[in-house]
Amino acid sequence: MTETLLPPVRIGKAAVGALGMLSLSTGALESVVTPTLPLLQRELDMSPAEGALLSIVLLITGALVTPLAGKFGDRYGGKRILILLMAVVSVGGLVSALAPNLPVLLLGQVLQGAMVGALPLSFIVVRKNLPAGESKVAIGVVSGLFVGGGMVGTLMAGPVAEALSRHWMFALPTIAVIGATLLVHRLMPNDPPGRSDDAGIDWPGLLLLSGTLVTLMLVLALAPDLASRPLVLCALVVALAASVTGWVAVERRAAAPMIDLRMLARPAIWKACALTFVICLGTSMAVYLVPQLFDETGDGYGFGASATQIGFFLLPGAIAATLAGPLGGIGDRRFGSRAVVTAGVVLTAASLVALAAVHTEVWHLVVGKALIALANGLCVTAMMTSTATSVDRGDTGIATSLILVSRVLGYAVGGQLSGALLTAATPSGSDVAAESAYVTGFVIAGAVTASALLVTRTMDKGVKG
């Protein structure tokens, strides 16, 4: 049977504007946890390790949803899957808004993680319905509004949580997401489904990867409490090893694996994955520790900052991350990817070590966090560019999925390690972690990040323009 390809339906500015509003509202919803994490820990009686789990569970869901979203979008139509994912995100936002305790809030964040897969789908919809030149502009607008939404969420979360309640800081952006989703549904034309993938979906690989990530999070989150129960900890470690072994075996035999591990044999790919994991691990430790130190009320350290103040203190870092993308692209063209990644690694490691040594003034943390965010953005941009140009066009999606999993693992391990350090250094009956835990965390993060230089020196220089 011959498949008839219909010409795309040209979309107007209103449809692009609706996608932009959706991107802005999802960016705001995604970012409300970071500045208010200390407040959430107090209100829900969470340990630092549990707080770290809350801060990264959305990203884990996103890593699992994103490759499926692309396949389903091709099979059933990008708009249809986008609307379904945003319905899941809206439910997740409402669950988070109504959550009375940590387990329910974690469930809400798991559902909200569908937004990570929804953003690339919006790009696909735009590309199907606009000429190349106009689609680039539209994608730039949607991407920029997502980043802008992140800044809005960072700034509004604290004031809303303190003036109203933590429930409203989830509810308000969720209401905006629901409204924007309805506009997209009304204004965006349907895109025709593509050809079905005969190989189908790698469900066993997805389930085993989910089990691996969940077990890893449990091991890292519960390690401080399970130190006195080594048998339970050993059982979790064995379960983790079994999940990893099973996942690798399934992916190597699958006709269309969710993540093609054979590509890891390519030097450019395994180096990019190793660098992504190490750099994101170091960065995520700063992402978790800096807001905690702003909130801390120790003797001679910490600032007792409110959630509103923490949001303002984190804003320069969000701005630096926004600028890092275009700066990384310019640097890659002019100096090559190896130079940009090396500079980013050195800047990140130096900033982390500096934070370990000097953290007695607010500006120390503000500047250090901003430099780390800038350096991380430079590294990610250069590595993605280097990876995309080192494989065939048909392998770009596979290579990107490997980078995504490496990124998630780095953020997950770094965040949970930081939470475990603070949990272990908090005396029973106290809410104040020892200053040595922060120093140790920053030093470990700096040392791990610096180890990336062993890999960067073997990278190709990259193309200079």
PDB file of N, CA and C in Angstrom, residues 133-220:
ATOM      1  N   GLY A 133      13.722  28.030   7.591  1.00  0.00           N
ATOM      2  CA  GLY A 133      14.150  29.288   8.202  1.00  0.00           C
ATOM      3  C   GLY A 133      13.240  29.726   9.328  1.00  0.00           C
ATOM      4  N   GLU A 134      11.911  29.650   9.093  1.00  0.00           N
ATOM      5  CA  GLU A 134      10.961  30.075  10.117  1.00  0.00           C
ATOM      6  C   GLU A 134      10.940  29.107  11.300  1.00  0.00           C
ATOM      7  N   SER A 135      11.158  27.802  11.023  1.00  0.00           N
ATOM      8  CA  SER A 135      11.135  26.837  12.119  1.00  0.00           C
ATOM      9  C   SER A 135      12.292  27.070  13.080  1.00  0.00           C
ATOM     10  N   LYS A 136      13.447  27.489  12.566  1.00  0.00           N
ATOM     11  CA  LYS A 136      14.583  27.783  13.438  1.00  0.00           C
ATOM     12  C   LYS A 136      14.254  28.928  14.390  1.00  0.00           C
ATOM     13  N   VAL A 137      13.599  29.964  13.856  1.00  0.00           N
ATOM     14  CA  VAL A 137      13.208  31.092  14.702  1.00  0.00           C
ATOM     15  C   VAL A 137      12.202  30.642  15.760  1.00  0.00           C
ATOM     16  N   ALA A 138      11.209  29.847  15.330  1.00  0.00           N
ATOM     17  CA  ALA A 138      10.176  29.384  16.263  1.00  0.00           C
ATOM     18  C   ALA A 138      10.768  28.503  17.356  1.00  0.00           C
ATOM     19  N   ILE A 139      11.685  27.605  16.971  1.00  0.00           N
ATOM     20  CA  ILE A 139      12.327  26.741  17.954  1.00  0.00           C
ATOM     21  C   ILE A 139      13.142  27.569  18.940  1.00  0.00           C
ATOM     22  N   GLY A 140      13.814  28.601  18.421  1.00  0.00           N
ATOM     23  CA  GLY A 140      14.573  29.491  19.303  1.00  0.00           C
ATOM     24  C   GLY A 140      13.682  30.199  20.308  1.00  0.00           C
ATOM     25  N   VAL A 141      12.502  30.623  19.845  1.00  0.00           N
ATOM     26  CA  VAL A 141      11.556  31.297  20.737  1.00  0.00           C
ATOM     27  C   VAL A 141      11.059  30.345  21.820  1.00  0.00           C
ATOM     28  N   VAL A 142      10.681  29.124  21.406  1.00  0.00           N
ATOM     29  CA  VAL A 142      10.174  28.147  22.372  1.00  0.00           C
ATOM     30  C   VAL A 142      11.251  27.768  23.386  1.00  0.00           C
ATOM     31  N   SER A 143      12.481  27.544  22.898  1.00  0.00           N
ATOM     32  CA  SER A 143      13.587  27.200  23.805  1.00  0.00           C
ATOM     33  C   SER A 143      13.868  28.334  24.784  1.00  0.00           C
ATOM     34  N   GLY A 144      13.904  29.560  24.246  1.00  0.00           N
ATOM     35  CA  GLY A 144      14.186  30.708  25.113  1.00  0.00           C
ATOM     36  C   GLY A 144      13.121  30.912  26.167  1.00  0.00           C
ATOM     37  N   LEU A 145      11.865  30.677  25.811  1.00  0.00           N
ATOM     38  CA  LEU A 145      10.790  30.844  26.786  1.00  0.00           C
ATOM     39  C   LEU A 145      10.824  29.764  27.858  1.00  0.00           C
ATOM     40  N   PHE A 146      11.291  28.553  27.506  1.00  0.00           N
ATOM     41  CA  PHE A 146      11.440  27.519  28.539  1.00  0.00           C
ATOM     42  C   PHE A 146      12.480  27.954  29.574  1.00  0.00           C
ATOM     43  N   VAL A 147      13.609  28.482  29.086  1.00  0.00           N
ATOM     44  CA  VAL A 147      14.637  28.989  30.006  1.00  0.00           C
ATOM     45  C   VAL A 147      14.090  30.155  30.819  1.00  0.00           C
ATOM     46  N   GLY A 148      13.354  31.058  30.132  1.00  0.00           N
ATOM     47  CA  GLY A 148      12.752  32.183  30.845  1.00  0.00           C
ATOM     48  C   GLY A 148      11.762  31.726  31.894  1.00  0.00           C
ATOM     49  N   GLY A 149      11.000  30.661  31.570  1.00  0.00           N
ATOM     50  CA  GLY A 149      10.083  30.112  32.550  1.00  0.00           C
ATOM     51  C   GLY A 149      10.804  29.580  33.769  1.00  0.00           C
ATOM     52  N   GLY A 150      11.982  28.993  33.543  1.00  0.00           N
ATOM     53  CA  GLY A 150      12.790  28.523  34.668  1.00  0.00           C
ATOM     54  C   GLY A 150      13.172  29.661  35.595  1.00  0.00           C
ATOM     55  N   MET A 151      13.499  30.814  35.010  1.00  0.00           N
ATOM     56  CA  MET A 151      13.836  31.980  35.837  1.00  0.00           C
ATOM     57  C   MET A 151      12.606  32.473  36.594  1.00  0.00           C
ATOM     58  N   VAL A 152      11.460  32.484  35.913  1.00  0.00           N
ATOM     59  CA  VAL A 152      10.213  32.909  36.577  1.00  0.00           C
ATOM     60  C   VAL A 152       9.908  31.990  37.759  1.00  0.00           C
ATOM     61  N   GLY A 153      10.030  30.681  37.533  1.00  0.00           N
ATOM     62  CA  GLY A 153       9.772  29.731  38.607  1.00  0.00           C
ATOM     63  C   GLY A 153      10.728  29.903  39.776  1.00  0.00           C
ATOM     64  N   THR A 154      12.002  30.140  39.471  1.00  0.00           N
ATOM     65  CA  THR A 154      13.001  30.342  40.517  1.00  0.00           C
ATOM     66  C   THR A 154      12.668  31.546  41.378  1.00  0.00           C
ATOM     67  N   LEU A 155      12.176  32.623  40.744  1.00  0.00           N
ATOM     68  CA  LEU A 155      11.875  33.851  41.474  1.00  0.00           C
ATOM     69  C   LEU A 155      10.535  33.799  42.201  1.00  0.00           C
ATOM     70  N   MET A 156       9.522  33.143  41.586  1.00  0.00           N
ATOM     71  CA  MET A 156       8.180  33.192  42.185  1.00  0.00           C
ATOM     72  C   MET A 156       7.948  32.130  43.234  1.00  0.00           C
ATOM     73  N   ALA A 157       8.714  31.026  43.198  1.00  0.00           N
ATOM     74  CA  ALA A 157       8.427  29.910  44.103  1.00  0.00           C
ATOM     75  C   ALA A 157       8.501  30.323  45.560  1.00  0.00           C
ATOM     76  N   GLY A 158       9.585  31.011  45.940  1.00  0.00           N
ATOM     77  CA  GLY A 158       9.760  31.417  47.332  1.00  0.00           C
ATOM     78  C   GLY A 158       8.680  32.348  47.830  1.00  0.00           C
ATOM     79  N   PRO A 159       8.432  33.489  47.140  1.00  0.00           N
ATOM     80  CA  PRO A 159       7.372  34.388  47.602  1.00  0.00           C
ATOM     81  C   PRO A 159       6.001  33.733  47.685  1.00  0.00           C
ATOM     82  N   VAL A 160       5.668  32.890  46.696  1.00  0.00           N
ATOM     83  CA  VAL A 160       4.354  32.234  46.716  1.00  0.00           C
ATOM     84  C   VAL A 160       4.270  31.250  47.879  1.00  0.00           C
ATOM     85  N   ALA A 161       5.318  30.451  48.092  1.00  0.00           N
ATOM     86  CA  ALA A 161       5.308  29.467  49.169  1.00  0.00           C
ATOM     87  C   ALA A 161       5.220  30.134  50.534  1.00  0.00           C
ATOM     88  N   GLU A 162       5.893  31.275  50.688  1.00  0.00           N
ATOM     89  CA  GLU A 162       5.902  31.951  51.986  1.00  0.00           C
ATOM     90  C   GLU A 162       4.645  32.783  52.215  1.00  0.00           C
ATOM     91  N   ALA A 163       4.106  33.395  51.147  1.00  0.00           N
ATOM     92  CA  ALA A 163       2.917  34.233  51.309  1.00  0.00           C
ATOM     93  C   ALA A 163       1.635  33.407  51.323  1.00  0.00           C
ATOM     94  N   LEU A 164       1.583  32.341  50.527  1.00  0.00           N
ATOM     95  CA  LEU A 164       0.404  31.486  50.464  1.00  0.00           C
ATOM     96  C   LEU A 164       0.714  30.137  51.112  1.00  0.00           C
ATOM     97  N   SER A 165       1.297  29.238  50.352  1.00  0.00           N
ATOM     98  CA  SER A 165       1.736  27.952  50.883  1.00  0.00           C
ATOM     99  C   SER A 165       2.525  27.247  49.800  1.00  0.00           C
ATOM    100  N   ARG A 166       3.197  26.151  50.173  1.00  0.00           N
ATOM    101  CA  ARG A 166       3.943  25.370  49.182  1.00  0.00           C
ATOM    102  C   ARG A 166       3.011  24.770  48.141  1.00  0.00           C
ATOM    103  N   HIS A 167       1.753  24.569  48.495  1.00  0.00           N
ATOM    104  CA  HIS A 167       0.796  23.994  47.552  1.00  0.00           C
ATOM    105  C   HIS A 167       0.582  24.917  46.351  1.00  0.00           C
ATOM    106  N   TRP A 168       0.547  26.229  46.601  1.00  0.00           N
ATOM    107  CA  TRP A 168       0.268  27.173  45.522  1.00  0.00           C
ATOM    108  C   TRP A 168       1.451  27.345  44.580  1.00  0.00           C
ATOM    109  N   MET A 169       2.648  27.088  45.042  1.00  0.00           N
ATOM    110  CA  MET A 169       3.795  27.262  44.130  1.00  0.00           C
ATOM    111  C   MET A 169       3.792  26.189  43.044  1.00  0.00           C
ATOM    112  N   PHE A 170       3.139  25.058  43.291  1.00  0.00           N
ATOM    113  CA  PHE A 170       2.915  24.062  42.245  1.00  0.00           C
ATOM    114  C   PHE A 170       1.628  24.348  41.480  1.00  0.00           C
ATOM    115  N   ALA A 171       0.604  24.813  42.191  1.00  0.00           N
ATOM    116  CA  ALA A 171      -0.714  24.978  41.575  1.00  0.00           C
ATOM    117  C   ALA A 171      -0.723  26.073  40.513  1.00  0.00           C
ATOM    118  N   LEU A 172      -0.091  27.217  40.779  1.00  0.00           N
ATOM    119  CA  LEU A 172      -0.161  28.336  39.836  1.00  0.00           C
ATOM    120  C   LEU A 172       0.460  27.998  38.478  1.00  0.00           C
ATOM    121  N   PRO A 173       1.698  27.505  38.411  1.00  0.00           N
ATOM    122  CA  PRO A 173       2.220  27.137  37.086  1.00  0.00           C
ATOM    123  C   PRO A 173       1.467  25.970  36.451  1.00  0.00           C
ATOM    124  N   THR A 174       0.890  25.072  37.266  1.00  0.00           N
ATOM    125  CA  THR A 174       0.110  23.975  36.703  1.00  0.00           C
ATOM    126  C   THR A 174      -1.137  24.505  36.002  1.00  0.00           C
ATOM    127  N   ILE A 175      -1.795  25.484  36.604  1.00  0.00           N
ATOM    128  CA  ILE A 175      -2.959  26.108  35.961  1.00  0.00           C
ATOM    129  C   ILE A 175      -2.552  26.728  34.631  1.00  0.00           C
ATOM    130  N   ALA A 176      -1.367  27.367  34.602  1.00  0.00           N
ATOM    131  CA  ALA A 176      -0.868  27.943  33.356  1.00  0.00           C
ATOM    132  C   ALA A 176      -0.583  26.867  32.318  1.00  0.00           C
ATOM    133  N   VAL A 177      -0.037  25.727  32.759  1.00  0.00           N
ATOM    134  CA  VAL A 177       0.227  24.608  31.839  1.00  0.00           C
ATOM    135  C   VAL A 177      -1.074  24.098  31.232  1.00  0.00           C
ATOM    136  N   ILE A 178      -2.108  23.947  32.052  1.00  0.00           N
ATOM    137  CA  ILE A 178      -3.397  23.454  31.555  1.00  0.00           C
ATOM    138  C   ILE A 178      -3.970  24.414  30.516  1.00  0.00           C
ATOM    139  N   GLY A 179      -3.934  25.709  30.820  1.00  0.00           N
ATOM    140  CA  GLY A 179      -4.447  26.699  29.882  1.00  0.00           C
ATOM    141  C   GLY A 179      -3.678  26.708  28.567  1.00  0.00           C
ATOM    142  N   ALA A 180      -2.340  26.651  28.651  1.00  0.00           N
ATOM    143  CA  ALA A 180      -1.522  26.664  27.433  1.00  0.00           C
ATOM    144  C   ALA A 180      -1.726  25.390  26.616  1.00  0.00           C
ATOM    145  N   THR A 181      -1.918  24.258  27.290  1.00  0.00           N
ATOM    146  CA  THR A 181      -2.165  22.999  26.582  1.00  0.00           C
ATOM    147  C   THR A 181      -3.473  23.064  25.796  1.00  0.00           C
ATOM    148  N   LEU A 182      -4.499  23.645  26.399  1.00  0.00           N
ATOM    149  CA  LEU A 182      -5.778  23.795  25.690  1.00  0.00           C
ATOM    150  C   LEU A 182      -5.620  24.702  24.476  1.00  0.00           C
ATOM    151  N   LEU A 183      -4.817  25.751  24.587  1.00  0.00           N
ATOM    152  CA  LEU A 183      -4.578  26.634  23.446  1.00  0.00           C
ATOM    153  C   LEU A 183      -3.840  25.910  22.325  1.00  0.00           C
ATOM    154  N   VAL A 184      -2.818  25.131  22.696  1.00  0.00           N
ATOM    155  CA  VAL A 184      -2.083  24.367  21.683  1.00  0.00           C
ATOM    156  C   VAL A 184      -3.020  23.389  20.985  1.00  0.00           C
ATOM    157  N   HIS A 185      -3.850  22.721  21.761  1.00  0.00           N
ATOM    158  CA  HIS A 185      -4.794  21.760  21.181  1.00  0.00           C
ATOM    159  C   HIS A 185      -5.736  22.447  20.187  1.00  0.00           C
ATOM    160  N   ARG A 186      -6.126  23.668  20.480  1.00  0.00           N
ATOM    161  CA  ARG A 186      -7.070  24.387  19.615  1.00  0.00           C
ATOM    162  C   ARG A 186      -6.393  25.002  18.399  1.00  0.00           C
ATOM    163  N   LEU A 187      -5.197  25.547  18.561  1.00  0.00           N
ATOM    164  CA  LEU A 187      -4.570  26.356  17.509  1.00  0.00           C
ATOM    165  C   LEU A 187      -3.592  25.584  16.631  1.00  0.00           C
ATOM    166  N   MET A 188      -3.023  24.489  17.161  1.00  0.00           N
ATOM    167  CA  MET A 188      -2.006  23.748  16.400  1.00  0.00           C
ATOM    168  C   MET A 188      -2.670  22.687  15.532  1.00  0.00           C
ATOM    169  N   PRO A 189      -2.401  22.683  14.213  1.00  0.00           N
ATOM    170  CA  PRO A 189      -2.998  21.641  13.362  1.00  0.00           C
ATOM    171  C   PRO A 189      -2.407  20.275  13.669  1.00  0.00           C
ATOM    172  N   ASN A 190      -3.177  19.247  13.384  1.00  0.00           N
ATOM    173  CA  ASN A 190      -2.683  17.881  13.567  1.00  0.00           C
ATOM    174  C   ASN A 190      -1.630  17.564  12.518  1.00  0.00           C
ATOM    175  N   ASP A 191      -0.581  16.885  12.918  1.00  0.00           N
ATOM    176  CA  ASP A 191       0.431  16.443  11.959  1.00  0.00           C
ATOM    177  C   ASP A 191       0.198  14.971  11.667  1.00  0.00           C
ATOM    178  N   PRO A 192       0.358  14.553  10.413  1.00  0.00           N
ATOM    179  CA  PRO A 192       0.066  13.158  10.070  1.00  0.00           C
ATOM    180  C   PRO A 192       1.058  12.211  10.714  1.00  0.00           C
ATOM    181  N   PRO A 193       0.591  11.043  11.161  1.00  0.00           N
ATOM    182  CA  PRO A 193       1.517  10.046  11.726  1.00  0.00           C
ATOM    183  C   PRO A 193       2.466   9.538  10.658  1.00  0.00           C
ATOM    184  N   GLY A 194       3.627   9.088  11.091  1.00  0.00           N
ATOM    185  CA  GLY A 194       4.601   8.545  10.165  1.00  0.00           C
ATOM    186  C   GLY A 194       4.446   7.049  10.037  1.00  0.00           C
ATOM    187  N   ARG A 195       5.417   6.426   9.425  1.00  0.00           N
ATOM    188  CA  ARG A 195       5.370   4.979   9.256  1.00  0.00           C
ATOM    189  C   ARG A 195       5.659   4.285  10.579  1.00  0.00           C
ATOM    190  N   SER A 196       5.011   3.168  10.786  1.00  0.00           N
ATOM    191  CA  SER A 196       5.226   2.401  12.011  1.00  0.00           C
ATOM    192  C   SER A 196       6.603   1.764  11.999  1.00  0.00           C
ATOM    193  N   ASP A 197       7.200   1.704  13.182  1.00  0.00           N
ATOM    194  CA  ASP A 197       8.498   1.045  13.340  1.00  0.00           C
ATOM    195  C   ASP A 197       8.260  -0.452  13.543  1.00  0.00           C
ATOM    196  N   ASP A 198       8.644  -1.257  12.555  1.00  0.00           N
ATOM    197  CA  ASP A 198       8.376  -2.692  12.618  1.00  0.00           C
ATOM    198  C   ASP A 198       9.025  -3.346  13.833  1.00  0.00           C
ATOM    199  N   ALA A 199      10.147  -2.769  14.301  1.00  0.00           N
ATOM    200  CA  ALA A 199      10.856  -3.374  15.433  1.00  0.00           C
ATOM    201  C   ALA A 199      10.134  -3.151  16.756  1.00  0.00           C
ATOM    202  N   GLY A 200       9.211  -2.171  16.800  1.00  0.00           N
ATOM    203  CA  GLY A 200       8.449  -1.939  18.012  1.00  0.00           C
ATOM    204  C   GLY A 200       9.249  -1.214  19.094  1.00  0.00           C
ATOM    205  N   ILE A 201       8.673  -1.176  20.294  1.00  0.00           N
ATOM    206  CA  ILE A 201       9.260  -0.487  21.436  1.00  0.00           C
ATOM    207  C   ILE A 201      10.007  -1.493  22.304  1.00  0.00           C
ATOM    208  N   ASP A 202      11.151  -1.096  22.789  1.00  0.00           N
ATOM    209  CA  ASP A 202      11.977  -1.962  23.645  1.00  0.00           C
ATOM    210  C   ASP A 202      11.471  -1.883  25.087  1.00  0.00           C
ATOM    211  N   TRP A 203      10.302  -2.497  25.339  1.00  0.00           N
ATOM    212  CA  TRP A 203       9.706  -2.437  26.679  1.00  0.00           C
ATOM    213  C   TRP A 203      10.569  -3.112  27.740  1.00  0.00           C
ATOM    214  N   PRO A 204      11.149  -4.298  27.475  1.00  0.00           N
ATOM    215  CA  PRO A 204      12.015  -4.903  28.504  1.00  0.00           C
ATOM    216  C   PRO A 204      13.189  -4.006  28.880  1.00  0.00           C
ATOM    217  N   GLY A 205      13.805  -3.384  27.870  1.00  0.00           N
ATOM    218  CA  GLY A 205      14.921  -2.475  28.157  1.00  0.00           C
ATOM    219  C   GLY A 205      14.480  -1.290  28.987  1.00  0.00           C
ATOM    220  N   LEU A 206      13.294  -0.752  28.676  1.00  0.00           N
ATOM    221  CA  LEU A 206      12.770   0.386  29.434  1.00  0.00           C
ATOM    222  C   LEU A 206      12.512   0.005  30.886  1.00  0.00           C
ATOM    223  N   LEU A 207      11.880  -1.152  31.104  1.00  0.00           N
ATOM    224  CA  LEU A 207      11.562  -1.580  32.465  1.00  0.00           C
ATOM    225  C   LEU A 207      12.827  -1.850  33.284  1.00  0.00           C
ATOM    226  N   LEU A 208      13.812  -2.476  32.654  1.00  0.00           N
ATOM    227  CA  LEU A 208      15.056  -2.765  33.371  1.00  0.00           C
ATOM    228  C   LEU A 208      15.845  -1.492  33.657  1.00  0.00           C
ATOM    229  N   LEU A 209      15.839  -0.549  32.721  1.00  0.00           N
ATOM    230  CA  LEU A 209      16.518   0.728  32.979  1.00  0.00           C
ATOM    231  C   LEU A 209      15.813   1.473  34.110  1.00  0.00           C
ATOM    232  N   SER A 210      14.474   1.427  34.116  1.00  0.00           N
ATOM    233  CA  SER A 210      13.724   2.062  35.213  1.00  0.00           C
ATOM    234  C   SER A 210      14.098   1.436  36.547  1.00  0.00           C
ATOM    235  N   GLY A 211      14.142   0.098  36.580  1.00  0.00           N
ATOM    236  CA  GLY A 211      14.520  -0.584  37.811  1.00  0.00           C
ATOM    237  C   GLY A 211      15.929  -0.248  38.257  1.00  0.00           C
ATOM    238  N   THR A 212      16.829  -0.121  37.290  1.00  0.00           N
ATOM    239  CA  THR A 212      18.213   0.227  37.615  1.00  0.00           C
ATOM    240  C   THR A 212      18.301   1.603  38.251  1.00  0.00           C
ATOM    241  N   LEU A 213      17.630   2.582  37.640  1.00  0.00           N
ATOM    242  CA  LEU A 213      17.694   3.949  38.164  1.00  0.00           C
ATOM    243  C   LEU A 213      17.018   4.055  39.529  1.00  0.00           C
ATOM    244  N   VAL A 214      15.875   3.407  39.689  1.00  0.00           N
ATOM    245  CA  VAL A 214      15.168   3.463  40.975  1.00  0.00           C
ATOM    246  C   VAL A 214      15.996   2.793  42.075  1.00  0.00           C
ATOM    247  N   THR A 215      16.585   1.635  41.767  1.00  0.00           N
ATOM    248  CA  THR A 215      17.401   0.943  42.767  1.00  0.00           C
ATOM    249  C   THR A 215      18.634   1.757  43.133  1.00  0.00           C
ATOM    250  N   LEU A 216      19.252   2.383  42.135  1.00  0.00           N
ATOM    251  CA  LEU A 216      20.416   3.236  42.405  1.00  0.00           C
ATOM    252  C   LEU A 216      20.036   4.369  43.341  1.00  0.00           C
ATOM    253  N   MET A 217      18.884   5.001  43.099  1.00  0.00           N
ATOM    254  CA  MET A 217      18.442   6.097  43.961  1.00  0.00           C
ATOM    255  C   MET A 217      18.188   5.612  45.386  1.00  0.00           C
ATOM    256  N   LEU A 218      17.599   4.433  45.517  1.00  0.00           N
ATOM    257  CA  LEU A 218      17.345   3.893  46.858  1.00  0.00           C
ATOM    258  C   LEU A 218      18.651   3.616  47.597  1.00  0.00           C
ATOM    259  N   VAL A 219      19.626   3.047  46.906  1.00  0.00           N
ATOM    260  CA  VAL A 219      20.919   2.765  47.536  1.00  0.00           C
ATOM    261  C   VAL A 219      21.557   4.052  48.044  1.00  0.00           C
ATOM    262  N   LEU A 220      21.559   5.088  47.195  1.00  0.00           N
ATOM    263  CA  LEU A 220      22.208   6.341  47.576  1.00  0.00           C
ATOM    264  C   LEU A 220      21.418   7.091  48.644  1.00  0.00           C
TER     265      LEU A 220
END
